[in-house]
Short mmCIF file of C-alpha atoms and ligand atoms in Angstrom, two decimals:
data_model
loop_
_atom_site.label_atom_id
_atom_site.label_comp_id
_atom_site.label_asym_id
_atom_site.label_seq_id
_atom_site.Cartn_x
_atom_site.Cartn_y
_atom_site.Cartn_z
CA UNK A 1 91.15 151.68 84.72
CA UNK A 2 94.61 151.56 86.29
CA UNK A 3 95.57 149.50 89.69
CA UNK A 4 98.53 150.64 91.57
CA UNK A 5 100.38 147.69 92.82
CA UNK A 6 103.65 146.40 94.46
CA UNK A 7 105.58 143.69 94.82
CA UNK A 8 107.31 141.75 97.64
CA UNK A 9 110.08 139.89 97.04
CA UNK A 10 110.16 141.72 93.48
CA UNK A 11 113.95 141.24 92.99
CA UNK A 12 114.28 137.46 92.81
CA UNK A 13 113.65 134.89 90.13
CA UNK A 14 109.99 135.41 90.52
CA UNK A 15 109.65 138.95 91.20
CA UNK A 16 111.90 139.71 87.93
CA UNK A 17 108.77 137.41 85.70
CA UNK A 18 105.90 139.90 87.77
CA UNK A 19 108.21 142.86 86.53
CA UNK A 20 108.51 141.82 82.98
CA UNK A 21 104.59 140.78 82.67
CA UNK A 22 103.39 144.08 84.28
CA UNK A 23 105.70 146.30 81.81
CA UNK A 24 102.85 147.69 79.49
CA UNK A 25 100.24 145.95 81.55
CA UNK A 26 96.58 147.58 80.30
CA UNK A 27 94.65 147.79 83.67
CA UNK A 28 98.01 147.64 86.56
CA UNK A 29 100.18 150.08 87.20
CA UNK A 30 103.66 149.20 89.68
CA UNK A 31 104.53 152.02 91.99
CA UNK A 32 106.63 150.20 94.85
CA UNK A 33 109.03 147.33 94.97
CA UNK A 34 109.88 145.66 98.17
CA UNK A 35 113.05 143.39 98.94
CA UNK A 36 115.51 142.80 101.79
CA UNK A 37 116.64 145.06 104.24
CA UNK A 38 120.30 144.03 101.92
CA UNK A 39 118.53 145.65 98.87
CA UNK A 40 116.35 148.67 101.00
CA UNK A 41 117.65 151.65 99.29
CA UNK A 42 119.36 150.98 96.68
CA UNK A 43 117.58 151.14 92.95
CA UNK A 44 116.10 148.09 91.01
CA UNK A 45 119.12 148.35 88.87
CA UNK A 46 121.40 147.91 91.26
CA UNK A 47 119.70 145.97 94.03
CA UNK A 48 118.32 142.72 91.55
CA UNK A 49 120.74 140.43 89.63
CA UNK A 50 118.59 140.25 86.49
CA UNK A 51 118.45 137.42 84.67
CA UNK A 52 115.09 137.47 82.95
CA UNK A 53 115.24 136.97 78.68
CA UNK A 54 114.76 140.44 78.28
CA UNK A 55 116.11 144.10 79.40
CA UNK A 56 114.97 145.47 82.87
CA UNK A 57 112.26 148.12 81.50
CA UNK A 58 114.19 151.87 82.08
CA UNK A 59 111.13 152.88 84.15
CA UNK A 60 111.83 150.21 86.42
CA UNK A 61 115.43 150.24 86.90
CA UNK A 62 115.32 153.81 88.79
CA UNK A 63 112.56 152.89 91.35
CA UNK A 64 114.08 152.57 94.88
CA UNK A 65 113.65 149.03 96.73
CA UNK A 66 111.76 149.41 99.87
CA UNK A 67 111.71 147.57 102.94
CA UNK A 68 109.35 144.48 103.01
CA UNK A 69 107.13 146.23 105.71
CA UNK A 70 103.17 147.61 105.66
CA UNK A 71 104.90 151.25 106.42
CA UNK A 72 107.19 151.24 103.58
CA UNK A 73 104.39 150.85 101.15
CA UNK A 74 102.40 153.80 100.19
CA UNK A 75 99.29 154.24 100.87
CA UNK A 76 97.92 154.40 97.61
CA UNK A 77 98.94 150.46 96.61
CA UNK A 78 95.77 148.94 96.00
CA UNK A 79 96.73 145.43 95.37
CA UNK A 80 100.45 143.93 96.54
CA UNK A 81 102.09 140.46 94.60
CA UNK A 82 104.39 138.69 96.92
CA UNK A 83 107.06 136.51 95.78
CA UNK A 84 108.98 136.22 99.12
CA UNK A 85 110.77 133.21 100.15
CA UNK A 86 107.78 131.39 102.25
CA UNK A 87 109.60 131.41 105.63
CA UNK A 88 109.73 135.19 105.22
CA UNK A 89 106.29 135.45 103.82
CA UNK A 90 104.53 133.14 106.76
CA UNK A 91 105.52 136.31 109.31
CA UNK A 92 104.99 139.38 106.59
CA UNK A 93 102.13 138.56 104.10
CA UNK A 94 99.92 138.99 107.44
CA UNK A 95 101.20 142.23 108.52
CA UNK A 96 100.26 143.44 105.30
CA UNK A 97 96.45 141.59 105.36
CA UNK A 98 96.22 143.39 108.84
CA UNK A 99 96.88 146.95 107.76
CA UNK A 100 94.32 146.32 104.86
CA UNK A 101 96.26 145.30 102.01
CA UNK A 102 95.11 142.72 99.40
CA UNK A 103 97.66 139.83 98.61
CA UNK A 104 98.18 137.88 95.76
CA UNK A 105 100.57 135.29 96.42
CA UNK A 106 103.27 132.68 95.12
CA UNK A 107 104.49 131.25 98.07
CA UNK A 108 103.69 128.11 99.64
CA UNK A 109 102.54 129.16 103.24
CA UNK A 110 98.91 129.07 104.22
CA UNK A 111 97.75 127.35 100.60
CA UNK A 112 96.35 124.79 102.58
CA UNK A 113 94.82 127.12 105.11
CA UNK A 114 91.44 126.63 105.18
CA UNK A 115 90.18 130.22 104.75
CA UNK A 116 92.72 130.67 102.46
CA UNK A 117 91.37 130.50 98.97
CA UNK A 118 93.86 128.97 96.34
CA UNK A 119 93.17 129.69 93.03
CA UNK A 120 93.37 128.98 89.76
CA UNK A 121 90.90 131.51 87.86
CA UNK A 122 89.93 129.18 85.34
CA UNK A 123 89.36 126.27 87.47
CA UNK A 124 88.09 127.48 90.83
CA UNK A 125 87.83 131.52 90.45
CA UNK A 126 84.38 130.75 92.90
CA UNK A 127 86.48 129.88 95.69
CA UNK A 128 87.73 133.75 96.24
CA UNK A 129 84.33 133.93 98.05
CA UNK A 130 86.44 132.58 101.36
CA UNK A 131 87.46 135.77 101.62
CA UNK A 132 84.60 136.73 103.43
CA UNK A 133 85.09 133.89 105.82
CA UNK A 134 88.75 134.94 106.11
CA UNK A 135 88.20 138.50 106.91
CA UNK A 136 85.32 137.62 109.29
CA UNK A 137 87.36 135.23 111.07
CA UNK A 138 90.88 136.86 111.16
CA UNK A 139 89.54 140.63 111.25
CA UNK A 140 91.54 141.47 108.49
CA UNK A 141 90.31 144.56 106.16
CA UNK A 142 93.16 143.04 103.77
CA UNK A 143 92.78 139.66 101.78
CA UNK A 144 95.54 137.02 101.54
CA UNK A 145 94.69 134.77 98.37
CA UNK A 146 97.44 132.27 97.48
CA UNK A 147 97.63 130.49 93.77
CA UNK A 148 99.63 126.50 93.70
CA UNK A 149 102.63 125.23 93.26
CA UNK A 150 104.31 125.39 89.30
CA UNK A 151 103.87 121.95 89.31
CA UNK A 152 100.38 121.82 90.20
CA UNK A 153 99.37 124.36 88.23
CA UNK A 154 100.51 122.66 85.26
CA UNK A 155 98.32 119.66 85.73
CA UNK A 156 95.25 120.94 87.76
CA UNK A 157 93.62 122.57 84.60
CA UNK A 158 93.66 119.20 82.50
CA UNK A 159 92.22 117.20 85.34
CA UNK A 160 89.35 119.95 85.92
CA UNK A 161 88.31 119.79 82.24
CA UNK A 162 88.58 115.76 82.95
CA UNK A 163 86.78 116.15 85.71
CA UNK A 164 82.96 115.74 84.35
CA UNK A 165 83.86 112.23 83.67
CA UNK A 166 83.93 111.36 87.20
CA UNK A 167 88.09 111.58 88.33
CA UNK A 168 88.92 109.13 90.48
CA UNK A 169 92.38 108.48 90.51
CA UNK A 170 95.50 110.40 88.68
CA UNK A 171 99.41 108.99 88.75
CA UNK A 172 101.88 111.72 87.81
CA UNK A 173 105.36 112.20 87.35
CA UNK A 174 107.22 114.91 86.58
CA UNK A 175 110.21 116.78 84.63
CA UNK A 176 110.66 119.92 86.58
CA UNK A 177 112.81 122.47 85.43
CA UNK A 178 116.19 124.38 87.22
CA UNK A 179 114.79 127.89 87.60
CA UNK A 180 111.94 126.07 89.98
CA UNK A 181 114.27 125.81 92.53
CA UNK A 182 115.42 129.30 92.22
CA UNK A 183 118.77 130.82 90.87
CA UNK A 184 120.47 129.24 94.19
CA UNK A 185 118.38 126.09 94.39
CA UNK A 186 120.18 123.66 92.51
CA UNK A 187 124.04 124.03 91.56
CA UNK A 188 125.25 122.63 88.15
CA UNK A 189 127.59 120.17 89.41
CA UNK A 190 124.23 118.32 90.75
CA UNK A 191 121.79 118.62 87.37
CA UNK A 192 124.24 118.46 84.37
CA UNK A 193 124.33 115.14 82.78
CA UNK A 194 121.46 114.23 85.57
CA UNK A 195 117.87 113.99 86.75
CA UNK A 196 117.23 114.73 90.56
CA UNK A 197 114.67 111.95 91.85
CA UNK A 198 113.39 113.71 94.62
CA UNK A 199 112.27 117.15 95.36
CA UNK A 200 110.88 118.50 98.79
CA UNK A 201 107.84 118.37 99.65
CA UNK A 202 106.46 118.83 95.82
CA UNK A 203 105.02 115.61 95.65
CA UNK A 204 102.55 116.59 98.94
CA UNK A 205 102.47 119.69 97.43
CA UNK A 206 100.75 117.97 94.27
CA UNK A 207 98.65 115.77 96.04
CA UNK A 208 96.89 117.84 98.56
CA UNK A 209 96.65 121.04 96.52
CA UNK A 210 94.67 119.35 93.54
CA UNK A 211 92.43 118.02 95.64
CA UNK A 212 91.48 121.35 97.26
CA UNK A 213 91.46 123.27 94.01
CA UNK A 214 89.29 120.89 92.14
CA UNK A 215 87.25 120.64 95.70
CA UNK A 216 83.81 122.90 95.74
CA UNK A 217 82.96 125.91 97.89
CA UNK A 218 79.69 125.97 99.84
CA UNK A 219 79.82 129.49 101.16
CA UNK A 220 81.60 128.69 104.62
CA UNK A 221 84.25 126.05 103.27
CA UNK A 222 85.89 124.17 100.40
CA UNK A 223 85.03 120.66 100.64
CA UNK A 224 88.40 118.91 98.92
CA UNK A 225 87.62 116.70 96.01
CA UNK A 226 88.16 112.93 97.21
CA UNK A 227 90.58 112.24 93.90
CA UNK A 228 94.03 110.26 94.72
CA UNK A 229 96.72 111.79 92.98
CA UNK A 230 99.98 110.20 93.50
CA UNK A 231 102.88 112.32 92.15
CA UNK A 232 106.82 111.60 91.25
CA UNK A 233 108.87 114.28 91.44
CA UNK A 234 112.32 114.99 89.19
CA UNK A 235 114.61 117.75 88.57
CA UNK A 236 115.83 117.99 85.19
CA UNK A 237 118.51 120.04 82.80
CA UNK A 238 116.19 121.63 81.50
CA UNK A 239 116.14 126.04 82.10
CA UNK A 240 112.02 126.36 82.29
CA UNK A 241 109.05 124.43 81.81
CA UNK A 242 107.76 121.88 83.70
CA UNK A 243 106.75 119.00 82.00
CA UNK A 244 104.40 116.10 83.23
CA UNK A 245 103.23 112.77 82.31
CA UNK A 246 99.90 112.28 83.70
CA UNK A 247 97.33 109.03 83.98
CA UNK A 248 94.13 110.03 84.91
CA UNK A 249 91.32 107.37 86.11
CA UNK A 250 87.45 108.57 85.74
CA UNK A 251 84.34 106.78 86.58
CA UNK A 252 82.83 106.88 83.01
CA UNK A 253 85.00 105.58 80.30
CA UNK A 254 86.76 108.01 77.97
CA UNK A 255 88.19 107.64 75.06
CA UNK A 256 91.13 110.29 73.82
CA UNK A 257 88.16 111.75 71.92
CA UNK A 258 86.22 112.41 74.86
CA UNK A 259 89.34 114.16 76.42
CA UNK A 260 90.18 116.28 73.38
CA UNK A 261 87.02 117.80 73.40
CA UNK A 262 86.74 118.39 77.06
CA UNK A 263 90.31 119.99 76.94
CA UNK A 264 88.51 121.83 74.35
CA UNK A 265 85.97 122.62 76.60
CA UNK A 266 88.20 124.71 79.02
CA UNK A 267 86.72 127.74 80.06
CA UNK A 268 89.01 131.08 78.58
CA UNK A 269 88.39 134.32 80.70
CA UNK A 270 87.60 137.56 79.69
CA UNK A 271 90.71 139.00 81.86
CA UNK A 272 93.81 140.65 80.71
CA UNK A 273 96.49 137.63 81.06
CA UNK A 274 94.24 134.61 80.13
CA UNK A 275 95.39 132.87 77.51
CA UNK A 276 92.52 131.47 74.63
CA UNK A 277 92.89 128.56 74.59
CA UNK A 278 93.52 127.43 77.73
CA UNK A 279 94.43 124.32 76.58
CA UNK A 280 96.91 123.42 73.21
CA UNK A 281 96.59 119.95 72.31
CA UNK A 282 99.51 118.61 70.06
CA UNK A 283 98.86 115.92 67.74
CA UNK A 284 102.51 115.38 66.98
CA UNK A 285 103.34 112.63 69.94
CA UNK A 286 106.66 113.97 70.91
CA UNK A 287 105.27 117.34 71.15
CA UNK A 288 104.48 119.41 73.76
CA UNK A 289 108.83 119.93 74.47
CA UNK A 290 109.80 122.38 76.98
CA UNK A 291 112.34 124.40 74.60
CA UNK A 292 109.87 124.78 71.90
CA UNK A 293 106.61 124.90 73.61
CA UNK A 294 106.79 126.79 77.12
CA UNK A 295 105.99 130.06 75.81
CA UNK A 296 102.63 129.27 74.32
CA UNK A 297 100.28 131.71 74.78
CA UNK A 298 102.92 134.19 76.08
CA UNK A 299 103.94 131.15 78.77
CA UNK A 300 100.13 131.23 80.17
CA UNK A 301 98.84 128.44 78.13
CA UNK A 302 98.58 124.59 78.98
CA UNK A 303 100.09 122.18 76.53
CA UNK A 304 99.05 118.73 75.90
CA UNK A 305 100.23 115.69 73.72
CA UNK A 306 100.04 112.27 73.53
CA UNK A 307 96.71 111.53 74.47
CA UNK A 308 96.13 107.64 74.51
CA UNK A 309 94.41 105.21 76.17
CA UNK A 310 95.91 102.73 78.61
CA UNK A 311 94.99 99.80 81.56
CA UNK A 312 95.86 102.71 83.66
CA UNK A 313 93.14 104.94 82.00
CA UNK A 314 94.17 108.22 79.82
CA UNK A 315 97.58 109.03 79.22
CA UNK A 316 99.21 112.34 78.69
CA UNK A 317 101.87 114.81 79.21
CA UNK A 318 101.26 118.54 79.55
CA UNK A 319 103.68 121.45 80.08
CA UNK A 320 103.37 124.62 81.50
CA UNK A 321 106.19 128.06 81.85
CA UNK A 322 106.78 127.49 85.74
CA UNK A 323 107.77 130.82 86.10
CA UNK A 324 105.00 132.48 84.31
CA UNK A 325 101.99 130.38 84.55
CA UNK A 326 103.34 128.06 87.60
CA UNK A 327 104.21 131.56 89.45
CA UNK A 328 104.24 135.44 88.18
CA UNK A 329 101.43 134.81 85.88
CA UNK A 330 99.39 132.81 88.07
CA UNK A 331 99.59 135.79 90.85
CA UNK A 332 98.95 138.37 88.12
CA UNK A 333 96.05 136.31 87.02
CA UNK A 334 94.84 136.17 90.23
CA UNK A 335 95.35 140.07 90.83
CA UNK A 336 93.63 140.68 88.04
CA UNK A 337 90.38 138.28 89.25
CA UNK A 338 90.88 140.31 92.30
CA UNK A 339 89.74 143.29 90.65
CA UNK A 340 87.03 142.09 88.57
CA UNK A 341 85.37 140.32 91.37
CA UNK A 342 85.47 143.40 93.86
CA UNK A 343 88.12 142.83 95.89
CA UNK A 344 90.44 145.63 94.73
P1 NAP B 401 114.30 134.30 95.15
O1 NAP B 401 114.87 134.43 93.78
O2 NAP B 401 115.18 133.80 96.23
O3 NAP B 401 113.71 135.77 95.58
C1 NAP B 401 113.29 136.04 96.90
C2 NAP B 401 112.87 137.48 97.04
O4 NAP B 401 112.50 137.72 98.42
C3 NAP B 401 113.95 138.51 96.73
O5 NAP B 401 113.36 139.70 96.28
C4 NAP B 401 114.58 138.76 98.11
O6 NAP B 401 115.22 140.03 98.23
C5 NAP B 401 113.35 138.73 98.98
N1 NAP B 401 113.70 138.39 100.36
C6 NAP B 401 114.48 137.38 100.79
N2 NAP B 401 114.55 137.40 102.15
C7 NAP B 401 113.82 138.45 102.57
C8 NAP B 401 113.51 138.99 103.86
N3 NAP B 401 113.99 138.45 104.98
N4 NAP B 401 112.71 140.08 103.89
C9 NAP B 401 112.24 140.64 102.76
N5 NAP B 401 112.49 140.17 101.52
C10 NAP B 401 113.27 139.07 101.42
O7 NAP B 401 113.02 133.34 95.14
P2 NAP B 401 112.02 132.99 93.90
O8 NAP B 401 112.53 131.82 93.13
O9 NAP B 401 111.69 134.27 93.21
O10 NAP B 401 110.74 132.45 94.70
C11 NAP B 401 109.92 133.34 95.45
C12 NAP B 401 108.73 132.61 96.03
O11 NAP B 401 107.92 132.09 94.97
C13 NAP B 401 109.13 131.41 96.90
O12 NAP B 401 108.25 131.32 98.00
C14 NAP B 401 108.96 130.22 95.95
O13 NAP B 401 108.69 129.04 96.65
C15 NAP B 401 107.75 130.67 95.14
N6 NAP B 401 107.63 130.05 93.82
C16 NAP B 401 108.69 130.00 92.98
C17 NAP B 401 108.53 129.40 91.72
C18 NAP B 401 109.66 129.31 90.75
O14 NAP B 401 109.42 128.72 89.66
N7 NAP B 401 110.84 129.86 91.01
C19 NAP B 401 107.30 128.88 91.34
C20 NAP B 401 106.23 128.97 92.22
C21 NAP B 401 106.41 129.57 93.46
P3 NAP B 401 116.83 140.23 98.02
O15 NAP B 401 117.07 140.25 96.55
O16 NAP B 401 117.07 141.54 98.68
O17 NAP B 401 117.48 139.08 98.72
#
């Protein structure tokens, strides 16, 4: 089987992550590369400043960036990834859904839509079934389907396995990596030899998205899980990899036993970027690390350490590659859901 697919937004910080995960992909196939009307034109090579940990793939650096626009794109793209800045996406990712594209998408417009189904396969894959409701009720012959925030992401598939103990109430804060915010987002003068307390929005962003991908789907609507998560948000040195400290109330008491076999537990898919596990508990406490542990499971994997019990329930931190399983993987994951299901 082989997928033809495109990306918008494929020169950036994101877009470079879709382009190095879909070089040798088994079942997708890129044929067309979108940008801004600054990079229209010109080839990959020339148009993205790469900065990826590994060459741009010669078959890629030749292609010539298109406009970001539904007539640019040939009709033979069966499935578009969208890594647009989200001001920019809000206007286009519709234009494309209109003239019958299907979107998988990293940026943060529309998540909380209601017919918008955000998804994490392993978690909530049920939910694509909005899209019915979304094409009846927009008229679209395209699909828009959106996965979380990196920082969500990271956490949401912990909580889910925790979730058949009853959650109730989850504190987090978290150690969020540089390339997060993009090459531009944060300059070094502000993160060397410092931690960022605050970053916008991603603390909402947490909160409201874990309740609605944990929520369940009745066939007309996702009814949001009634968990509290309250979530700190830092920037820190470090390059990638987001790493969390999480406690996590339930209704039933658990023991780090209980936990380490429900992470355990956590459903693997037969699809071509899910990692098996899903989730990598470390027994060594002052492991998982960022540096040594974000590529687990070629960066798709969940890591997990020092499980123990407190007055504030379980404690733990987990990790995750926020570029690759908080953004290009979780699209390509989702693309690739896409297909299985039908929808491509
Ligand atoms: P980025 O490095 O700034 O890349 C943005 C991309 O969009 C580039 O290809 C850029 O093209 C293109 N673009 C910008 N303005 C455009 C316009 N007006 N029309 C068409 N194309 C335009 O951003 P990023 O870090 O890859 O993030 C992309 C999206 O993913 C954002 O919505 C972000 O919130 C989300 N996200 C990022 C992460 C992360 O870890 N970085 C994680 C999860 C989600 P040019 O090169 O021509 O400017």
């Amino acid at each position: 089987m082989s997928v033809n697919v495109g990306i918008l937004g494929g020169t950036g910080a994101v877009g470079q992550r879709f382009i190095q995960l879909l070089d040798g992909h088994s079942d997708f196939e890129l044929v067309a590369i979108t940008a801004s009307d600054d990079s229209a034109g010109k080839s990959y090579r020339e148009a993205a400043k790469w900065r990826v940990d590994s060459p741009i793939p010669d078959w890629v650096g030749d292609i010539e960036v298109r406009e970001t626009d539904p007539q640019a794109v040939p009709d033979d793209v069966d499935l578009l990834f969208s890594s647009l800045p989200s001001g920019v996406a809000e206007v286009v990712e519709p234009r494309f859904t209109e003239a019958g594209y299907v979107v998988s998408s990293n940026s943060s417009n529309s998540r909380m839509a209601d017919d918008v189904p955000l998804v994490i396969p392993e978690v909530n894959g049920e939910h694509l079934d909005l899209l019915e409701v979304q094409q009846d009720e927009r008229g679209w012959d395209g699909a828009l389907v959106k996965n979380p925030n990196c920082s969500t992401i990271t956490m949401v598939p912990t909580l889910a396995a925790l979730d058949r103990f009853g959650l109730e109430t989850v504190h987090v804060s978290t150690l969020q990596a540089v390339s997060g915010a993009g090459y531009d987002g944060v300059t070094s003068m502000e993160i060397i030899d410092n931690v960022i307390p605050h970053i916008g929005g991603e603390e909402l962003k947490m909160e409201t998205e874990s309740r609605k991908l944990l929520g369940s789907f009745d066939g007309t609507e996702i009814d949001h899980h009634d968990v509290n998560v309250s979530a700190s948000c830092n920037r820190v040195p470090t390059l990638d990899g987001h790493l969390e400290n999480v406690w996590a109330e339930t209704r039933k008491d658990i023991d780090t036993d209980d936990a380490r076999g429900a992470f355990a537990d956590a459903p693997t898919l037969d699809l071509p970027s899910a990692p098996d596990p899903l989730i990598e508990v470390f027994e060594n406490p002052d492991r998982p690390q960022p540096r040594l542990d974000r590529t687990l499971g070629g960066g798709m994997q969940i890591a997990v350490g020092g499980l123990q019990n407190t007055p504030s329930g379980l404690q733990y931190n987990c990790l995750a590659h926020n570029t690759i399983r908080g953004a290009a993987g979780a699209s390509l994951l989702n693309g690739e859901l896409l297909v299985r299901e039908g929808w491509v």
